[in-house]
Amino acid sequence: MSKSLGRRAATTAAVITLGGLGVVAAQAPASASTFTASYTCNSPLGNQTITVNGTATASPNPTTVGSSTHFTAHIATSLSSPLAINSWSATLTANVSGAQTASFQATGSGGSIPANQPVAADVAGNWTPTAAGTDQISGGNVSINANVVLVGNITATCTPNSPIPVAETLTVN
């Protein structure tokens, strides 16, 4: 791989990591909670620390024990990909603490994104609380798989740095 292509691939890997997480902030729904988190993203081509801004919504909120709750998150950064992305998919492990301790998966995917264009992402998943009380939902590890022009398939993982902010608070009756 040429030095220039190697640099572009390394930059793209970091951006793909973020591309799966998102790049453009969308206006949050009125009930969405906002958060900012620091992540360290690792790919075969290097590591990068990033700041992520996002909105999260649990619905219904409040909910009841034994009822499925739908969780959505829109995540954004200021980065864009220097190379076109053919497609991507992301899996976020959402962590629950408070009235109970649990985790669940939120996933999302997207199609073609031109080079140097911002990338927006939304992930969604469901969780069924089993105990009454207040639960805090925080972002956990993220895995991104992307098909990048000139590079091919890249997998990157991102781990939240401490402190890990609460993305959404859920009341369970």
PDB file of C-alpha atoms in Angstrom:
ATOM      1  CA  MET A   1       0.000   0.000   0.000  1.00  0.00           C
ATOM      2  CA  SER A   2       1.444   3.407  -0.873  1.00  0.00           C
ATOM      3  CA  LYS A   3       2.230   5.843   1.941  1.00  0.00           C
ATOM      4  CA  SER A   4      -0.502   8.236   0.735  1.00  0.00           C
ATOM      5  CA  LEU A   5      -3.073   5.472   0.435  1.00  0.00           C
ATOM      6  CA  GLY A   6      -2.017   4.155   3.854  1.00  0.00           C
ATOM      7  CA  ARG A   7      -2.611   7.591   5.426  1.00  0.00           C
ATOM      8  CA  ARG A   8      -5.979   7.891   3.697  1.00  0.00           C
ATOM      9  CA  ALA A   9      -6.886   4.388   4.847  1.00  0.00           C
ATOM     10  CA  ALA A  10      -5.892   5.201   8.446  1.00  0.00           C
ATOM     11  CA  THR A  11      -7.888   8.419   8.354  1.00  0.00           C
ATOM     12  CA  THR A  12     -10.805   6.603   6.784  1.00  0.00           C
ATOM     13  CA  ALA A  13     -10.705   3.878   9.431  1.00  0.00           C
ATOM     14  CA  ALA A  14     -11.001   6.498  12.149  1.00  0.00           C
ATOM     15  CA  VAL A  15     -13.769   8.249  10.256  1.00  0.00           C
ATOM     16  CA  ILE A  16     -15.533   4.969   9.552  1.00  0.00           C
ATOM     17  CA  THR A  17     -15.479   4.394  13.251  1.00  0.00           C
ATOM     18  CA  LEU A  18     -17.250   7.699  13.566  1.00  0.00           C
ATOM     19  CA  GLY A  19     -19.234   7.246  10.386  1.00  0.00           C
ATOM     20  CA  GLY A  20     -21.030   4.369  11.993  1.00  0.00           C
ATOM     21  CA  LEU A  21     -21.610   6.609  14.962  1.00  0.00           C
ATOM     22  CA  GLY A  22     -22.620   9.620  12.923  1.00  0.00           C
ATOM     23  CA  VAL A  23     -21.370  12.991  11.869  1.00  0.00           C
ATOM     24  CA  VAL A  24     -24.270  15.379  11.408  1.00  0.00           C
ATOM     25  CA  ALA A  25     -26.332  16.607  14.320  1.00  0.00           C
ATOM     26  CA  ALA A  26     -30.040  16.453  13.692  1.00  0.00           C
ATOM     27  CA  GLN A  27     -32.546  18.399  15.689  1.00  0.00           C
ATOM     28  CA  ALA A  28     -33.563  16.265  18.652  1.00  0.00           C
ATOM     29  CA  PRO A  29     -37.161  15.391  19.352  1.00  0.00           C
ATOM     30  CA  ALA A  30     -38.603  17.343  22.286  1.00  0.00           C
ATOM     31  CA  SER A  31     -38.365  14.330  24.615  1.00  0.00           C
ATOM     32  CA  ALA A  32     -34.818  13.340  23.656  1.00  0.00           C
ATOM     33  CA  SER A  33     -31.988  13.566  26.166  1.00  0.00           C
ATOM     34  CA  THR A  34     -28.678  14.980  24.972  1.00  0.00           C
ATOM     35  CA  PHE A  35     -25.220  13.736  25.910  1.00  0.00           C
ATOM     36  CA  THR A  36     -21.544  14.182  25.079  1.00  0.00           C
ATOM     37  CA  ALA A  37     -19.094  11.297  25.452  1.00  0.00           C
ATOM     38  CA  SER A  38     -15.444  10.592  24.780  1.00  0.00           C
ATOM     39  CA  TYR A  39     -14.558   7.340  22.991  1.00  0.00           C
ATOM     40  CA  THR A  40     -11.310   5.658  21.996  1.00  0.00           C
ATOM     41  CA  CYS A  41     -11.689   3.982  18.609  1.00  0.00           C
ATOM     42  CA  ASN A  42      -9.397   1.176  17.465  1.00  0.00           C
ATOM     43  CA  SER A  43      -9.081  -0.183  13.958  1.00  0.00           C
ATOM     44  CA  PRO A  44      -6.440  -2.238  12.160  1.00  0.00           C
ATOM     45  CA  LEU A  45      -4.960   1.086  11.045  1.00  0.00           C
ATOM     46  CA  GLY A  46      -4.638   2.901  14.374  1.00  0.00           C
ATOM     47  CA  ASN A  47      -6.313   4.487  17.400  1.00  0.00           C
ATOM     48  CA  GLN A  48      -8.092   7.798  17.826  1.00  0.00           C
ATOM     49  CA  THR A  49      -9.881   9.526  20.709  1.00  0.00           C
ATOM     50  CA  ILE A  50     -13.085  11.228  19.639  1.00  0.00           C
ATOM     51  CA  THR A  51     -15.892  13.276  21.149  1.00  0.00           C
ATOM     52  CA  VAL A  52     -19.421  12.181  20.350  1.00  0.00           C
ATOM     53  CA  ASN A  53     -22.547  14.301  20.766  1.00  0.00           C
ATOM     54  CA  GLY A  54     -25.877  12.574  20.704  1.00  0.00           C
ATOM     55  CA  THR A  55     -29.533  12.419  21.541  1.00  0.00           C
ATOM     56  CA  ALA A  56     -31.308   9.417  23.030  1.00  0.00           C
ATOM     57  CA  THR A  57     -34.951   8.548  23.565  1.00  0.00           C
ATOM     58  CA  ALA A  58     -36.606   5.679  25.435  1.00  0.00           C
ATOM     59  CA  SER A  59     -40.241   5.109  24.524  1.00  0.00           C
ATOM     60  CA  PRO A  60     -42.540   4.793  26.305  1.00  0.00           C
ATOM     61  CA  ASN A  61     -41.058   6.707  29.217  1.00  0.00           C
ATOM     62  CA  PRO A  62     -42.291   6.125  31.843  1.00  0.00           C
ATOM     63  CA  THR A  63     -42.855   2.430  31.195  1.00  0.00           C
ATOM     64  CA  THR A  64     -43.970  -0.575  33.220  1.00  0.00           C
ATOM     65  CA  VAL A  65     -42.172  -3.716  34.397  1.00  0.00           C
ATOM     66  CA  GLY A  66     -42.347  -6.364  31.670  1.00  0.00           C
ATOM     67  CA  SER A  67     -43.123  -3.919  28.835  1.00  0.00           C
ATOM     68  CA  SER A  68     -40.735  -3.631  25.926  1.00  0.00           C
ATOM     69  CA  THR A  69     -39.126  -0.198  25.710  1.00  0.00           C
ATOM     70  CA  HIS A  70     -37.789   1.073  22.379  1.00  0.00           C
ATOM     71  CA  PHE A  71     -34.492   2.962  22.545  1.00  0.00           C
ATOM     72  CA  THR A  72     -33.189   5.199  19.757  1.00  0.00           C
ATOM     73  CA  ALA A  73     -30.009   7.248  19.564  1.00  0.00           C
ATOM     74  CA  HIS A  74     -28.693   9.724  17.027  1.00  0.00           C
ATOM     75  CA  ILE A  75     -24.974  10.288  17.338  1.00  0.00           C
ATOM     76  CA  ALA A  76     -22.853  12.984  15.721  1.00  0.00           C
ATOM     77  CA  THR A  77     -19.235  14.154  15.426  1.00  0.00           C
ATOM     78  CA  SER A  78     -17.534  16.817  13.328  1.00  0.00           C
ATOM     79  CA  LEU A  79     -15.604  14.354  11.123  1.00  0.00           C
ATOM     80  CA  SER A  80     -16.228  13.320   7.541  1.00  0.00           C
ATOM     81  CA  SER A  81     -14.698  10.570   5.439  1.00  0.00           C
ATOM     82  CA  PRO A  82     -11.976  11.475   2.894  1.00  0.00           C
ATOM     83  CA  LEU A  83     -12.952   8.356   0.919  1.00  0.00           C
ATOM     84  CA  ALA A  84     -16.430   7.293  -0.174  1.00  0.00           C
ATOM     85  CA  ILE A  85     -18.183   4.738   1.998  1.00  0.00           C
ATOM     86  CA  ASN A  86     -20.191   2.145   0.103  1.00  0.00           C
ATOM     87  CA  SER A  87     -22.123   0.937   3.160  1.00  0.00           C
ATOM     88  CA  TRP A  88     -21.804   0.598   6.931  1.00  0.00           C
ATOM     89  CA  SER A  89     -23.411  -1.081   9.935  1.00  0.00           C
ATOM     90  CA  ALA A  90     -22.975  -0.421  13.647  1.00  0.00           C
ATOM     91  CA  THR A  91     -23.807  -2.217  16.879  1.00  0.00           C
ATOM     92  CA  LEU A  92     -23.894  -0.347  20.200  1.00  0.00           C
ATOM     93  CA  THR A  93     -24.026  -2.131  23.537  1.00  0.00           C
ATOM     94  CA  ALA A  94     -26.218   0.040  25.754  1.00  0.00           C
ATOM     95  CA  ASN A  95     -25.610  -0.387  29.481  1.00  0.00           C
ATOM     96  CA  VAL A  96     -28.384  -0.086  32.072  1.00  0.00           C
ATOM     97  CA  SER A  97     -27.789   0.768  35.741  1.00  0.00           C
ATOM     98  CA  GLY A  98     -30.016   1.877  38.599  1.00  0.00           C
ATOM     99  CA  ALA A  99     -33.040  -0.207  39.589  1.00  0.00           C
ATOM    100  CA  GLN A 100     -31.414  -3.084  37.716  1.00  0.00           C
ATOM    101  CA  THR A 101     -28.194  -3.868  35.880  1.00  0.00           C
ATOM    102  CA  ALA A 102     -28.506  -5.037  32.283  1.00  0.00           C
ATOM    103  CA  SER A 103     -27.362  -4.387  28.728  1.00  0.00           C
ATOM    104  CA  PHE A 104     -28.955  -4.567  25.310  1.00  0.00           C
ATOM    105  CA  GLN A 105     -27.938  -4.086  21.684  1.00  0.00           C
ATOM    106  CA  ALA A 106     -28.874  -1.137  19.480  1.00  0.00           C
ATOM    107  CA  THR A 107     -28.071  -1.433  15.777  1.00  0.00           C
ATOM    108  CA  GLY A 108     -28.124   0.705  12.663  1.00  0.00           C
ATOM    109  CA  SER A 109     -26.874   0.676   9.090  1.00  0.00           C
ATOM    110  CA  GLY A 110     -26.593   2.925   6.088  1.00  0.00           C
ATOM    111  CA  GLY A 111     -25.759   3.027   2.435  1.00  0.00           C
ATOM    112  CA  SER A 112     -23.471   5.041   0.225  1.00  0.00           C
ATOM    113  CA  ILE A 113     -21.853   8.215   1.548  1.00  0.00           C
ATOM    114  CA  PRO A 114     -19.800  10.397  -0.812  1.00  0.00           C
ATOM    115  CA  ALA A 115     -16.251  11.347   0.139  1.00  0.00           C
ATOM    116  CA  ASN A 116     -15.917  14.441   2.321  1.00  0.00           C
ATOM    117  CA  GLN A 117     -19.612  14.412   3.191  1.00  0.00           C
ATOM    118  CA  PRO A 118     -20.901  14.239   6.744  1.00  0.00           C
ATOM    119  CA  VAL A 119     -22.239  10.913   7.914  1.00  0.00           C
ATOM    120  CA  ALA A 120     -25.333  10.679  10.137  1.00  0.00           C
ATOM    121  CA  ALA A 121     -26.306   7.565  12.042  1.00  0.00           C
ATOM    122  CA  ASP A 122     -29.205   6.341  14.084  1.00  0.00           C
ATOM    123  CA  VAL A 123     -29.228   3.140  16.125  1.00  0.00           C
ATOM    124  CA  ALA A 124     -32.212   1.462  17.743  1.00  0.00           C
ATOM    125  CA  GLY A 125     -32.938  -1.453  20.043  1.00  0.00           C
ATOM    126  CA  ASN A 126     -35.443  -2.797  22.538  1.00  0.00           C
ATOM    127  CA  TRP A 127     -35.133  -3.628  26.228  1.00  0.00           C
ATOM    128  CA  THR A 128     -37.677  -5.014  28.694  1.00  0.00           C
ATOM    129  CA  PRO A 129     -37.152  -3.860  32.297  1.00  0.00           C
ATOM    130  CA  THR A 130     -37.812  -6.429  35.039  1.00  0.00           C
ATOM    131  CA  ALA A 131     -37.687  -4.174  38.121  1.00  0.00           C
ATOM    132  CA  ALA A 132     -39.504  -0.982  39.103  1.00  0.00           C
ATOM    133  CA  GLY A 133     -37.460   2.162  39.736  1.00  0.00           C
ATOM    134  CA  THR A 134     -35.234   4.526  37.807  1.00  0.00           C
ATOM    135  CA  ASP A 135     -32.711   3.235  35.274  1.00  0.00           C
ATOM    136  CA  GLN A 136     -29.887   5.120  33.567  1.00  0.00           C
ATOM    137  CA  ILE A 137     -28.949   4.086  30.041  1.00  0.00           C
ATOM    138  CA  SER A 138     -25.359   4.765  28.961  1.00  0.00           C
ATOM    139  CA  GLY A 139     -23.473   4.079  25.765  1.00  0.00           C
ATOM    140  CA  GLY A 140     -21.074   1.163  25.839  1.00  0.00           C
ATOM    141  CA  ASN A 141     -18.818  -0.437  23.259  1.00  0.00           C
ATOM    142  CA  VAL A 142     -19.518   0.180  19.583  1.00  0.00           C
ATOM    143  CA  SER A 143     -18.527  -2.046  16.657  1.00  0.00           C
ATOM    144  CA  ILE A 144     -18.561  -0.578  13.157  1.00  0.00           C
ATOM    145  CA  ASN A 145     -18.221  -2.479   9.907  1.00  0.00           C
ATOM    146  CA  ALA A 146     -17.779  -0.400   6.769  1.00  0.00           C
ATOM    147  CA  ASN A 147     -17.055  -1.005   3.126  1.00  0.00           C
ATOM    148  CA  VAL A 148     -14.781   1.840   1.989  1.00  0.00           C
ATOM    149  CA  VAL A 149     -13.810   2.688  -1.582  1.00  0.00           C
ATOM    150  CA  LEU A 150     -10.128   1.821  -2.293  1.00  0.00           C
ATOM    151  CA  VAL A 151      -9.804   0.104   1.089  1.00  0.00           C
ATOM    152  CA  GLY A 152     -12.521  -2.564   1.299  1.00  0.00           C
ATOM    153  CA  ASN A 153     -14.097  -3.803   4.497  1.00  0.00           C
ATOM    154  CA  ILE A 154     -12.922  -2.268   7.753  1.00  0.00           C
ATOM    155  CA  THR A 155     -14.021  -3.151  11.268  1.00  0.00           C
ATOM    156  CA  ALA A 156     -13.444  -0.696  14.076  1.00  0.00           C
ATOM    157  CA  THR A 157     -14.335  -0.847  17.746  1.00  0.00           C
ATOM    158  CA  CYS A 158     -14.907   2.104  20.041  1.00  0.00           C
ATOM    159  CA  THR A 159     -14.801   2.018  23.834  1.00  0.00           C
ATOM    160  CA  PRO A 160     -16.238   4.777  26.017  1.00  0.00           C
ATOM    161  CA  ASN A 161     -13.754   6.712  28.157  1.00  0.00           C
ATOM    162  CA  SER A 162     -14.537   7.618  31.779  1.00  0.00           C
ATOM    163  CA  PRO A 163     -16.632   9.281  32.890  1.00  0.00           C
ATOM    164  CA  ILE A 164     -19.409   7.643  30.885  1.00  0.00           C
ATOM    165  CA  PRO A 165     -22.412   9.983  30.725  1.00  0.00           C
ATOM    166  CA  VAL A 166     -26.022   8.919  31.086  1.00  0.00           C
ATOM    167  CA  ALA A 167     -27.678   9.087  27.660  1.00  0.00           C
ATOM    168  CA  GLU A 168     -31.267   8.599  28.900  1.00  0.00           C
ATOM    169  CA  THR A 169     -33.096   8.073  32.182  1.00  0.00           C
ATOM    170  CA  LEU A 170     -36.026   5.641  32.192  1.00  0.00           C
ATOM    171  CA  THR A 171     -38.721   5.504  34.861  1.00  0.00           C
ATOM    172  CA  VAL A 172     -40.154   2.012  35.359  1.00  0.00           C
ATOM    173  CA  ASN A 173     -43.417   1.562  37.294  1.00  0.00           C
TER     174      ASN A 173
END
